[in-house]
Tab-separated table of C-alpha atoms (C1' of nucleotides) in Angstrom:
chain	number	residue	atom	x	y	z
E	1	UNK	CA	-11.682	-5.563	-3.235
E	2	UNK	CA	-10.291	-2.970	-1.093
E	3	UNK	CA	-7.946	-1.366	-3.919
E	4	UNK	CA	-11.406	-0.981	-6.286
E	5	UNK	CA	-14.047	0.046	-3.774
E	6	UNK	CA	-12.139	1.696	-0.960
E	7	UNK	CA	-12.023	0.446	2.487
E	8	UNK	CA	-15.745	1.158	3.097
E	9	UNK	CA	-16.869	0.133	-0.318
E	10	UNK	CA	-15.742	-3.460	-0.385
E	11	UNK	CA	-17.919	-5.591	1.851
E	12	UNK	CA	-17.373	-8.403	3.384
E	13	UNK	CA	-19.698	-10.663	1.481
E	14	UNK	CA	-18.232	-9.739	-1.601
E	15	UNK	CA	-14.080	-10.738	0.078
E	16	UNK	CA	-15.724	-13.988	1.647
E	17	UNK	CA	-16.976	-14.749	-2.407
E	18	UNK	CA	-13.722	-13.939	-3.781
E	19	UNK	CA	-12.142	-16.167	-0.792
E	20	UNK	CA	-14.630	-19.095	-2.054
E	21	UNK	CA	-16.072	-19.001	1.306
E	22	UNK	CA	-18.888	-17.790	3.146
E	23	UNK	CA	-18.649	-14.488	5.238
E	24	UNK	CA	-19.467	-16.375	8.976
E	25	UNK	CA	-16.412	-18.382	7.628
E	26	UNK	CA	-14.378	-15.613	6.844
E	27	UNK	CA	-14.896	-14.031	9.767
E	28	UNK	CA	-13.760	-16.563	12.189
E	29	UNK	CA	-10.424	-16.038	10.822
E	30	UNK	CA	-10.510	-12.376	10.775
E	31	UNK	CA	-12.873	-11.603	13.539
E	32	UNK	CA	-13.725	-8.038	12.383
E	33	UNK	CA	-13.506	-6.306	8.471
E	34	UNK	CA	-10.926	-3.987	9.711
E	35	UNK	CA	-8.561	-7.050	10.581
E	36	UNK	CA	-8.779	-7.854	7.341
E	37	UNK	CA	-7.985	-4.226	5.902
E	38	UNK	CA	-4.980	-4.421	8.266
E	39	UNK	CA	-3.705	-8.110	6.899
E	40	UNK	CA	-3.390	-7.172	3.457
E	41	UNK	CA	-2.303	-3.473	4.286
E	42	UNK	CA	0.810	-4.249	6.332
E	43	UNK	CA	1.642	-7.245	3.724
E	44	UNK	CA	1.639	-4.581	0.861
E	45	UNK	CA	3.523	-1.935	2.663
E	46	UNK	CA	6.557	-4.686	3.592
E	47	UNK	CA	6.813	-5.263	-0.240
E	48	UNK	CA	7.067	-1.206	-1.245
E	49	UNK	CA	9.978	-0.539	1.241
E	50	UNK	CA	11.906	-3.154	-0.111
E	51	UNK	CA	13.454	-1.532	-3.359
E	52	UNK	CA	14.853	1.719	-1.665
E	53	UNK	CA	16.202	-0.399	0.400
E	54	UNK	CA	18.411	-1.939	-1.934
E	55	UNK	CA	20.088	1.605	-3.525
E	56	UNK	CA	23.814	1.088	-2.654
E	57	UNK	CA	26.326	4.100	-1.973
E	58	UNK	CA	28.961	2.463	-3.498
E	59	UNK	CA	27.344	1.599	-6.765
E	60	UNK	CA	27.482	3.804	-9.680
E	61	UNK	CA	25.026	7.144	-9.054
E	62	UNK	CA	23.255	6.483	-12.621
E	63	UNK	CA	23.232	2.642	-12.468
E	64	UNK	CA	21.926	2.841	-8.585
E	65	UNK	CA	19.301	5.273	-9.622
E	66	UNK	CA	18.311	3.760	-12.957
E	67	UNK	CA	18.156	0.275	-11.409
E	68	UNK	CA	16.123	1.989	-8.614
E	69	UNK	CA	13.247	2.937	-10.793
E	70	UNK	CA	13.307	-0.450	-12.922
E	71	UNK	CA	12.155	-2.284	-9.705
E	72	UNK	CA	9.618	0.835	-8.843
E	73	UNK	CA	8.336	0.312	-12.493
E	74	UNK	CA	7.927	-3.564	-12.463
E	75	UNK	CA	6.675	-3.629	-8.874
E	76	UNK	CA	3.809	-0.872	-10.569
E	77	UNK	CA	3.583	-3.733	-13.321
E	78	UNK	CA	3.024	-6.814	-11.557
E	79	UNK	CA	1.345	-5.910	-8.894
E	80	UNK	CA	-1.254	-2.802	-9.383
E	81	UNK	CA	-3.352	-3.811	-6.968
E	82	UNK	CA	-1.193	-3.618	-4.358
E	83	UNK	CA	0.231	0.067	-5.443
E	84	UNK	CA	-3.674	1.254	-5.500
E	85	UNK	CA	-4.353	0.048	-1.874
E	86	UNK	CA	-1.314	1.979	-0.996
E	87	UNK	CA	-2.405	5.058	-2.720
E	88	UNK	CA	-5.901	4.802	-1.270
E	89	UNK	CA	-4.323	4.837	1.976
E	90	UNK	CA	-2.290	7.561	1.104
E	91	UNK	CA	-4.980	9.646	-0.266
E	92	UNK	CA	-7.340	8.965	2.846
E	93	UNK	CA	-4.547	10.648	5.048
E	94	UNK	CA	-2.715	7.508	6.155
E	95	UNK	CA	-5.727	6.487	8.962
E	96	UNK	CA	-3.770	3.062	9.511
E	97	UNK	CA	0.102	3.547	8.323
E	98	UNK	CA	0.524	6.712	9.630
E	99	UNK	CA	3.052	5.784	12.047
E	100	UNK	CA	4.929	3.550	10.133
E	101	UNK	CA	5.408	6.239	7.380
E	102	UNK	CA	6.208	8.958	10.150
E	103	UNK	CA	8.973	6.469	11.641
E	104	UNK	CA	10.107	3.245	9.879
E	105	UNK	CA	9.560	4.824	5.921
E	106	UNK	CA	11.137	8.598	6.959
E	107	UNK	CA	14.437	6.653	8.475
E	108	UNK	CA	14.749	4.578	5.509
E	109	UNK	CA	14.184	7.388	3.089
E	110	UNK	CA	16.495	10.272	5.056
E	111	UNK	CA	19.184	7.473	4.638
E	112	UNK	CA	19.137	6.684	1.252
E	113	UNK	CA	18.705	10.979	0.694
E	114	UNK	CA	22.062	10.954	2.225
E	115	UNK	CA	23.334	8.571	-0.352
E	116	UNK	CA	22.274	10.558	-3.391
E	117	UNK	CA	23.316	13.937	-1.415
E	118	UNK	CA	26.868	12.237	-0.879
E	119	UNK	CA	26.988	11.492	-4.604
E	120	UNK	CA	25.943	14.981	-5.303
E	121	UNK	CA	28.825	16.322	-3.023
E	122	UNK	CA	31.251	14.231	-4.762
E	123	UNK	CA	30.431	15.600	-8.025
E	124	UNK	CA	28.755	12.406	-9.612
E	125	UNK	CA	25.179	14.173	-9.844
E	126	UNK	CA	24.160	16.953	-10.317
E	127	UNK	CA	23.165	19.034	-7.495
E	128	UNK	CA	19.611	18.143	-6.945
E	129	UNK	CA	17.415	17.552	-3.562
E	130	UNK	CA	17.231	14.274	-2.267
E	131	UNK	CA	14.144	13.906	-0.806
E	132	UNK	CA	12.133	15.260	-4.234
E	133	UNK	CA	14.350	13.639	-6.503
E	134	UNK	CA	12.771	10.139	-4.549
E	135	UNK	CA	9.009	11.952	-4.190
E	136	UNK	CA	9.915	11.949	-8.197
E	137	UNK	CA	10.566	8.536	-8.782
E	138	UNK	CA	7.818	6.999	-6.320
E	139	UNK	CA	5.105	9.466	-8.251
E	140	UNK	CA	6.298	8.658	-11.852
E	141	UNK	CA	6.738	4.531	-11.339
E	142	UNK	CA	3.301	4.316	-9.124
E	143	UNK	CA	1.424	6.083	-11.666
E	144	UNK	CA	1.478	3.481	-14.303
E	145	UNK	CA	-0.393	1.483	-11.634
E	146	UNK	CA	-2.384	3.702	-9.946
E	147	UNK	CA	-3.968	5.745	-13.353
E	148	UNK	CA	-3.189	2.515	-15.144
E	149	UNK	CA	-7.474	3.507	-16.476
E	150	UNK	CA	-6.556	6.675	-17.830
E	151	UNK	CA	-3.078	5.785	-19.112
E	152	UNK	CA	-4.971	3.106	-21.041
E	153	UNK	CA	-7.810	5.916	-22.244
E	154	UNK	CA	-5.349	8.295	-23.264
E	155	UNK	CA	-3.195	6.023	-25.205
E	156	UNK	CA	-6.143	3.839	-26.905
E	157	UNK	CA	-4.393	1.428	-29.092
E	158	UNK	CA	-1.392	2.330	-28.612
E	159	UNK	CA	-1.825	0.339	-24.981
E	160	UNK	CA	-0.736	-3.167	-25.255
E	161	UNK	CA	0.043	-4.387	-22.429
E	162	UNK	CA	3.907	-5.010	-22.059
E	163	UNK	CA	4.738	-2.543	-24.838
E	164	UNK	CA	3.559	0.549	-23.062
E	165	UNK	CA	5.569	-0.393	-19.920
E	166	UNK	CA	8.949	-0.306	-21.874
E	167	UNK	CA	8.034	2.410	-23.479
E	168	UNK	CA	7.424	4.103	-19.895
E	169	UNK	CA	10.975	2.552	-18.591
E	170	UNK	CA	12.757	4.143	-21.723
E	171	UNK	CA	11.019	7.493	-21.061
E	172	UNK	CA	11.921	7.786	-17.363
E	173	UNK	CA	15.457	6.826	-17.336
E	174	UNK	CA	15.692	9.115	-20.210
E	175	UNK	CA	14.396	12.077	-18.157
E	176	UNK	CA	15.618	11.041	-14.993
E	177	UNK	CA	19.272	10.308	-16.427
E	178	UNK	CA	19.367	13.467	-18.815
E	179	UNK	CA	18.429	15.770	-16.088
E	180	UNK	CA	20.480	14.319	-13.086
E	181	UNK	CA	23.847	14.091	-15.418
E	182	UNK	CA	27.054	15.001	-13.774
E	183	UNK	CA	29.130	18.083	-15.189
E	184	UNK	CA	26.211	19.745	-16.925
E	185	UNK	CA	24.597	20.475	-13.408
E	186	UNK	CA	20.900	21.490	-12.826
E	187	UNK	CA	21.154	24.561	-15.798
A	1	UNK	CA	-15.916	14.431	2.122
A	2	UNK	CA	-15.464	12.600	-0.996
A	3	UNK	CA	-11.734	12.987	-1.621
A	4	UNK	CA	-11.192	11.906	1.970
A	5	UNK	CA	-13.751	9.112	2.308
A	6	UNK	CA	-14.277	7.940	-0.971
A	7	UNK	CA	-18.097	7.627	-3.020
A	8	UNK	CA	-19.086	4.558	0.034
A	9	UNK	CA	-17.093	5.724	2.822
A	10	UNK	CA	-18.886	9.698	2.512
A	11	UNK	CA	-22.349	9.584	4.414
A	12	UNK	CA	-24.935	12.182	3.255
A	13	UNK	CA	-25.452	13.124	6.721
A	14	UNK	CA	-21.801	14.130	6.916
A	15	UNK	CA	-22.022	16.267	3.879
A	16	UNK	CA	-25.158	17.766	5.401
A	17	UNK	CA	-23.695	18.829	8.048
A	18	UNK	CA	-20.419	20.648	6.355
A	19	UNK	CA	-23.146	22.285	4.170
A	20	UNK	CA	-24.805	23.401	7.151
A	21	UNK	CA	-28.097	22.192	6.436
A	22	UNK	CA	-29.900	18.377	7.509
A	23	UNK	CA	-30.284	15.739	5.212
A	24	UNK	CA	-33.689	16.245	3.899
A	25	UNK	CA	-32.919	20.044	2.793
A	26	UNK	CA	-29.994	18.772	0.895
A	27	UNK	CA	-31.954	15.797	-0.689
A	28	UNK	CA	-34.159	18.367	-1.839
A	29	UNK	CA	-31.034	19.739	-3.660
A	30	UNK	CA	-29.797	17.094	-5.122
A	31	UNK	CA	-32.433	13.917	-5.212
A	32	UNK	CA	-29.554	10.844	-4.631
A	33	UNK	CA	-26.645	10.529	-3.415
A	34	UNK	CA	-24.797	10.027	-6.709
A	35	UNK	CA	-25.999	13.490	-8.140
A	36	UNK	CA	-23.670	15.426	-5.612
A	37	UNK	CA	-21.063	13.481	-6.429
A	38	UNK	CA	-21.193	13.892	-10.041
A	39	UNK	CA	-21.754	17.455	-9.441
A	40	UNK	CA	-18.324	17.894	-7.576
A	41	UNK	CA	-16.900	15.640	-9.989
A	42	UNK	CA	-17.402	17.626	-13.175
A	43	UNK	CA	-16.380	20.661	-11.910
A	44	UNK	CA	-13.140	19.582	-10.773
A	45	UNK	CA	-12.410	17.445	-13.654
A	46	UNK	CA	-13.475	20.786	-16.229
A	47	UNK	CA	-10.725	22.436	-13.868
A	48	UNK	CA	-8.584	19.374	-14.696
A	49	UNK	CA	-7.870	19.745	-18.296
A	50	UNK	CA	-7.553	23.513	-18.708
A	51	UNK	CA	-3.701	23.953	-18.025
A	52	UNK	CA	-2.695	21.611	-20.792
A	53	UNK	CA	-4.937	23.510	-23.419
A	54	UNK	CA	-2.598	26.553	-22.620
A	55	UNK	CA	0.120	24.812	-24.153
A	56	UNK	CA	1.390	26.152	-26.724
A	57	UNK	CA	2.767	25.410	-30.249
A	58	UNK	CA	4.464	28.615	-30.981
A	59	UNK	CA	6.045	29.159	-27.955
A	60	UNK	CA	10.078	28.424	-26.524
A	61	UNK	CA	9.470	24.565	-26.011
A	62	UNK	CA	11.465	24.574	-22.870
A	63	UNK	CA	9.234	27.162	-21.540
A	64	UNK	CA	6.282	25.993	-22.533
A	65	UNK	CA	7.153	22.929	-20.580
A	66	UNK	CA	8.398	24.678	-17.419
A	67	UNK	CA	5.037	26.899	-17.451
A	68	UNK	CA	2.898	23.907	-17.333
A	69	UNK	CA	4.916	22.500	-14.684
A	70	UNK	CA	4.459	25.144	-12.394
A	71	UNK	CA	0.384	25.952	-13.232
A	72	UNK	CA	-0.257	21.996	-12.410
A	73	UNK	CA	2.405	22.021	-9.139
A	74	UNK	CA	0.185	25.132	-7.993
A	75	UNK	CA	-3.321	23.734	-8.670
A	76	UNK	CA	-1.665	20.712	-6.735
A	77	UNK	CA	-0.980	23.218	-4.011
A	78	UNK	CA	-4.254	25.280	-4.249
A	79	UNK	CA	-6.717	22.097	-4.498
A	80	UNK	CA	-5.289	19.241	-3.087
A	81	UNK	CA	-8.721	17.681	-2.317
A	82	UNK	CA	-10.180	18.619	-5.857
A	83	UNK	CA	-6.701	16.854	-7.257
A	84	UNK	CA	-7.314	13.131	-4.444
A	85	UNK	CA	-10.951	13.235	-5.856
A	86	UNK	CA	-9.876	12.875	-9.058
A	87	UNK	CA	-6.914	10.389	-8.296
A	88	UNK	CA	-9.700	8.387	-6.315
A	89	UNK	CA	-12.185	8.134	-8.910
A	90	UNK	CA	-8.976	6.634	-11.223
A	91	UNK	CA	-7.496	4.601	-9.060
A	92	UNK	CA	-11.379	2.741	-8.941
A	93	UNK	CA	-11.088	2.360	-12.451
A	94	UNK	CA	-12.861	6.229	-13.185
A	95	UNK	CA	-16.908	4.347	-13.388
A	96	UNK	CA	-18.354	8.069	-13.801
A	97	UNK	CA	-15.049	9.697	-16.009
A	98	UNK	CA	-14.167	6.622	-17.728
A	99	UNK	CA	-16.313	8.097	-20.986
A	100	UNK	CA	-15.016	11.883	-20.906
A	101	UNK	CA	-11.193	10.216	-20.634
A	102	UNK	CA	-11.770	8.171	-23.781
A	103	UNK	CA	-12.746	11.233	-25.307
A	104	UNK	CA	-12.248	14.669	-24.553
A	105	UNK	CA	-9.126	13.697	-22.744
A	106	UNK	CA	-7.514	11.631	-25.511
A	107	UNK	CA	-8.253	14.354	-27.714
A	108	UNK	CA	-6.428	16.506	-26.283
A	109	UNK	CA	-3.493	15.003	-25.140
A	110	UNK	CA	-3.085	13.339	-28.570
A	111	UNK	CA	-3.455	17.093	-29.937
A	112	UNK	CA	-0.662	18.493	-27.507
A	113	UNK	CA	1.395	15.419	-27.889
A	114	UNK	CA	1.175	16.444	-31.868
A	115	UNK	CA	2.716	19.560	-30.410
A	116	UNK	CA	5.169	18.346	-28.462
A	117	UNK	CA	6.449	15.637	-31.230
A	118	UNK	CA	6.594	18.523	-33.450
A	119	UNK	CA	9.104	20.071	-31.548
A	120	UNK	CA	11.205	16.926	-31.217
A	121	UNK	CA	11.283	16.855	-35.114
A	122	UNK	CA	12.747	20.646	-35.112
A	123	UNK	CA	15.432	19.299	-32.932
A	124	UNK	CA	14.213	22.236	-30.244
A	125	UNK	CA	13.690	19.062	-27.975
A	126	UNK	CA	15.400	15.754	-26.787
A	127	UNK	CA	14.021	12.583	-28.309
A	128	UNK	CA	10.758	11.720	-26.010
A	129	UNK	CA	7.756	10.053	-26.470
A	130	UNK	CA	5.500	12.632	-25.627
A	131	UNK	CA	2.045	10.755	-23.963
A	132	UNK	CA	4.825	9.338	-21.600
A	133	UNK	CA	6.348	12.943	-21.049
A	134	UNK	CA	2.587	14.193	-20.184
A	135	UNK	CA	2.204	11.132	-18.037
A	136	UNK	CA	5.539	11.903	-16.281
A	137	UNK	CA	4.544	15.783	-15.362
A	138	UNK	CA	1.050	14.849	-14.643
A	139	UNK	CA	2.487	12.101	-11.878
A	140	UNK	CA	5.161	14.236	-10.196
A	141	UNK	CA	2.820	17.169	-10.281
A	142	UNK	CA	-0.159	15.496	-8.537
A	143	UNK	CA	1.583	13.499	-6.402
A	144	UNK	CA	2.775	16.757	-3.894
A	145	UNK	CA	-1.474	16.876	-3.693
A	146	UNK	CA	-1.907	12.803	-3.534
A	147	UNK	CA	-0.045	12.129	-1.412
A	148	UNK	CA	0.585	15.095	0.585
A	149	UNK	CA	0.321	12.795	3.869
A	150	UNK	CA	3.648	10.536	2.902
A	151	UNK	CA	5.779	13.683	1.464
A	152	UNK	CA	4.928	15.601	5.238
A	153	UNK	CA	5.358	12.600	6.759
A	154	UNK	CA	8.787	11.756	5.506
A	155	UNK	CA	10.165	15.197	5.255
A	156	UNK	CA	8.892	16.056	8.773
A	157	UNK	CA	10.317	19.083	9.932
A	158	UNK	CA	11.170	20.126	6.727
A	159	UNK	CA	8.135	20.663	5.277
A	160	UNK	CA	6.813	24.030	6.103
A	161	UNK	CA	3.997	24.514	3.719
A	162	UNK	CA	4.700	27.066	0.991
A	163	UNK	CA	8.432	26.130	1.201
A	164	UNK	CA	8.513	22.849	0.279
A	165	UNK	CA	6.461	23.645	-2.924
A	166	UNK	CA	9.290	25.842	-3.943
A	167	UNK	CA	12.011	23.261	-3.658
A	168	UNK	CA	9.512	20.638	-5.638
A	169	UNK	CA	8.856	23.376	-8.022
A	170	UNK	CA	12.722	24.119	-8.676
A	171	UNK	CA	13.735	19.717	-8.769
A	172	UNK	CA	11.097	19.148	-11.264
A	173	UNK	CA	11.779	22.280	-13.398
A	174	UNK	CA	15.336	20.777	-13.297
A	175	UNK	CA	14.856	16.981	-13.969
A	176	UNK	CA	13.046	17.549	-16.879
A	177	UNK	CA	14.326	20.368	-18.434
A	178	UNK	CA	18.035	19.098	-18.343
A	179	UNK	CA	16.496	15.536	-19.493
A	180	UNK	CA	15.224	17.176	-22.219
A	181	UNK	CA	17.834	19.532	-23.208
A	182	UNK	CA	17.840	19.838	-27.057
A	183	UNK	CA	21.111	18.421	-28.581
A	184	UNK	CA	21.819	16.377	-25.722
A	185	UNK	CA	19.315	14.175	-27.493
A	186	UNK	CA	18.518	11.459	-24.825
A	187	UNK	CA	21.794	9.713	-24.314
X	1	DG	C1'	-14.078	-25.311	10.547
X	2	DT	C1'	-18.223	-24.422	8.101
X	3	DC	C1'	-22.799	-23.475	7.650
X	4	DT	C1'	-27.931	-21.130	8.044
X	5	DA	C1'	-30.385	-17.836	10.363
X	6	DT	C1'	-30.675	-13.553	12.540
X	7	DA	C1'	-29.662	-9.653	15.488
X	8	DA	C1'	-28.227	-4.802	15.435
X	9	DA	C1'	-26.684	-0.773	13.461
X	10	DG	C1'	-25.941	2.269	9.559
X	11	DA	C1'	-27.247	4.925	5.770
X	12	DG	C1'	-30.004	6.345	1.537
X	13	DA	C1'	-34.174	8.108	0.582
X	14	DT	C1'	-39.169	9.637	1.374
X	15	DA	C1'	-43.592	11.451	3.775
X	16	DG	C1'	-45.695	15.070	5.164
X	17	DA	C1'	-46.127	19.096	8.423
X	18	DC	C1'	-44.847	23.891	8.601
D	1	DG	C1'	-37.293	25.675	1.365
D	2	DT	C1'	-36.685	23.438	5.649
D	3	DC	C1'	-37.687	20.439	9.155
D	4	DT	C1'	-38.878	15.832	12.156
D	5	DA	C1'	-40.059	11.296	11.781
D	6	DT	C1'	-39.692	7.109	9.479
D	7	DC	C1'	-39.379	3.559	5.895
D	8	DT	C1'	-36.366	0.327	3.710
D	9	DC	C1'	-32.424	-1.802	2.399
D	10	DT	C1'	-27.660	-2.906	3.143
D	11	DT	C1'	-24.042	-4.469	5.827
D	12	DT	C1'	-21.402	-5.844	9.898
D	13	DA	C1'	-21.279	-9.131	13.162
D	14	DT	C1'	-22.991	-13.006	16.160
D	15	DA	C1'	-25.705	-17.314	17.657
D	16	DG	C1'	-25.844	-21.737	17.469
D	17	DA	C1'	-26.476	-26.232	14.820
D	18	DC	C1'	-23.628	-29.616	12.467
DNA sequence: GTCTATAAAGAGATAGAC
DNA sequence: GTCTATCTCTTTATAGAC
């Protein structure tokens, strides 16, 4: 409910329904709507940090990186709802994950930018920022959830359903792997 | 008010007051609540579609490219909060756009994808499937206005303003021109 | 734990004076 | 055109029986 009508938009009658319960009910085990909001917030957020997470230094710089945005791409797949509460979050300025972005996400992500830099330094990429190469990959794998409605307008029949997304896989390692290719450099 | 607190979460009386007038004299404006927001809505999304139409057939593909690039990464810059309006109404499944995307949109795009496959064909371009291409410069693009909160928030002291547009501006332009670096093809 | 009933506050919209 | 006052409906949250 919250990642189709926005934190103020979903109501709590409407959750309790969807819960197959009735909202006195629901509220005895979350005592106020913004406990709720919280719940499935924090759940969501666990799940995105995971696949940065898993980038390994000593792992092949195109395999890491290719691998990288698979998981970003299925995560986008099977669970949309979940990217779209994110980006509403996001959007709204970050009210509730502020701090965990500002601490717990920047460590994580200044980590893995040393990674990719290291690779960069040994030759094995080209020489590319860190930081944006990741903004990159986040923006291009969450979109297929997050404007999965106009993705679908746009493309009209050519949108069936699994098709599109390997399609979209294809594309990005394609640019990602073209452009980040060792020897040629950025050009 | 709208890109921050969504269609629900904006209260008239808010927007009353950043007009500078009460809520009455704005009713009196616009009769609902709805009409403002389709008013604010259709202006941005007019803005929305002009910097693909630029794009042009006879021009240096590579260019082309790069020059569309940079005119969405500066409306990104110059109206974040016309560009998380827009991204909101999407991301809730675009109730009021949903009809202008399945047309005028697809129109388009199909038109400048014709362009953009046409170029592939004369070998002046990698291999790509162009819709995803679009998709993939419309994502990275937007998301330095989307999610402006994250990107500050995990480059911290890093991201002065104007300079950290630059350094997207030069990753992107890199990523996807080497990735689709004629003759290359898409290995 | 679950329900019906209801209190209390919020917010869209209107009435009507000036 | 602009205002104060207010109607009305929605929505969050609680009371209290079962």
């Amino acid at each position: 409910m919250f990642s189709t009508w926005g934190y103020r938009g979903a109501t709590v009658d409407q959750i309790a329904v969807l819960a197959g319960m009735t909202k006195p009910n629901l509220l005895y085990y979350f005592r106020r709507k913004e406990d709720i909001y919280l719940a499935v917030l924090n759940r969501t957020h666990e799940m995105w940090l995971e696949p940065l997470e898993h980038l390994d230094a000593s792992g092949d710089p195109a395999k890491e990186i290719a691998a990288y945005i698979d998981r970003k791409l299925e995560m986008s797949r099977d669970n949309p709802k979940a990217s779209r509460l994110f980006a509403m979050e996001i959007i709204q300025g970050a009210p509730i994950l502020g701090q965990t972005l500002r601490g717990r996400l920047k460590t994580l992500v200044d980590e893995k930018a040393a990674v990719i830099a290291g690779w960069v330094e040994a030759g094995r990429l080209a020489p590319v920022d860190p930081h944006h190469l990741i903004f990159m990959i986040w923006a291009t794998t969450q979109h297929y959830a997050d404007f999965d409605t106009q993705i679908r307008a746009v493309l009209g029949a050519r949108a069936t359903r699994p098709a599109h997304f390997d399609m979209a896989k294809s594309t990005l390692e394609q640019v990602f792997l073209g452009g980040l290719a060792n020897g040629t450099s950025g050009r």
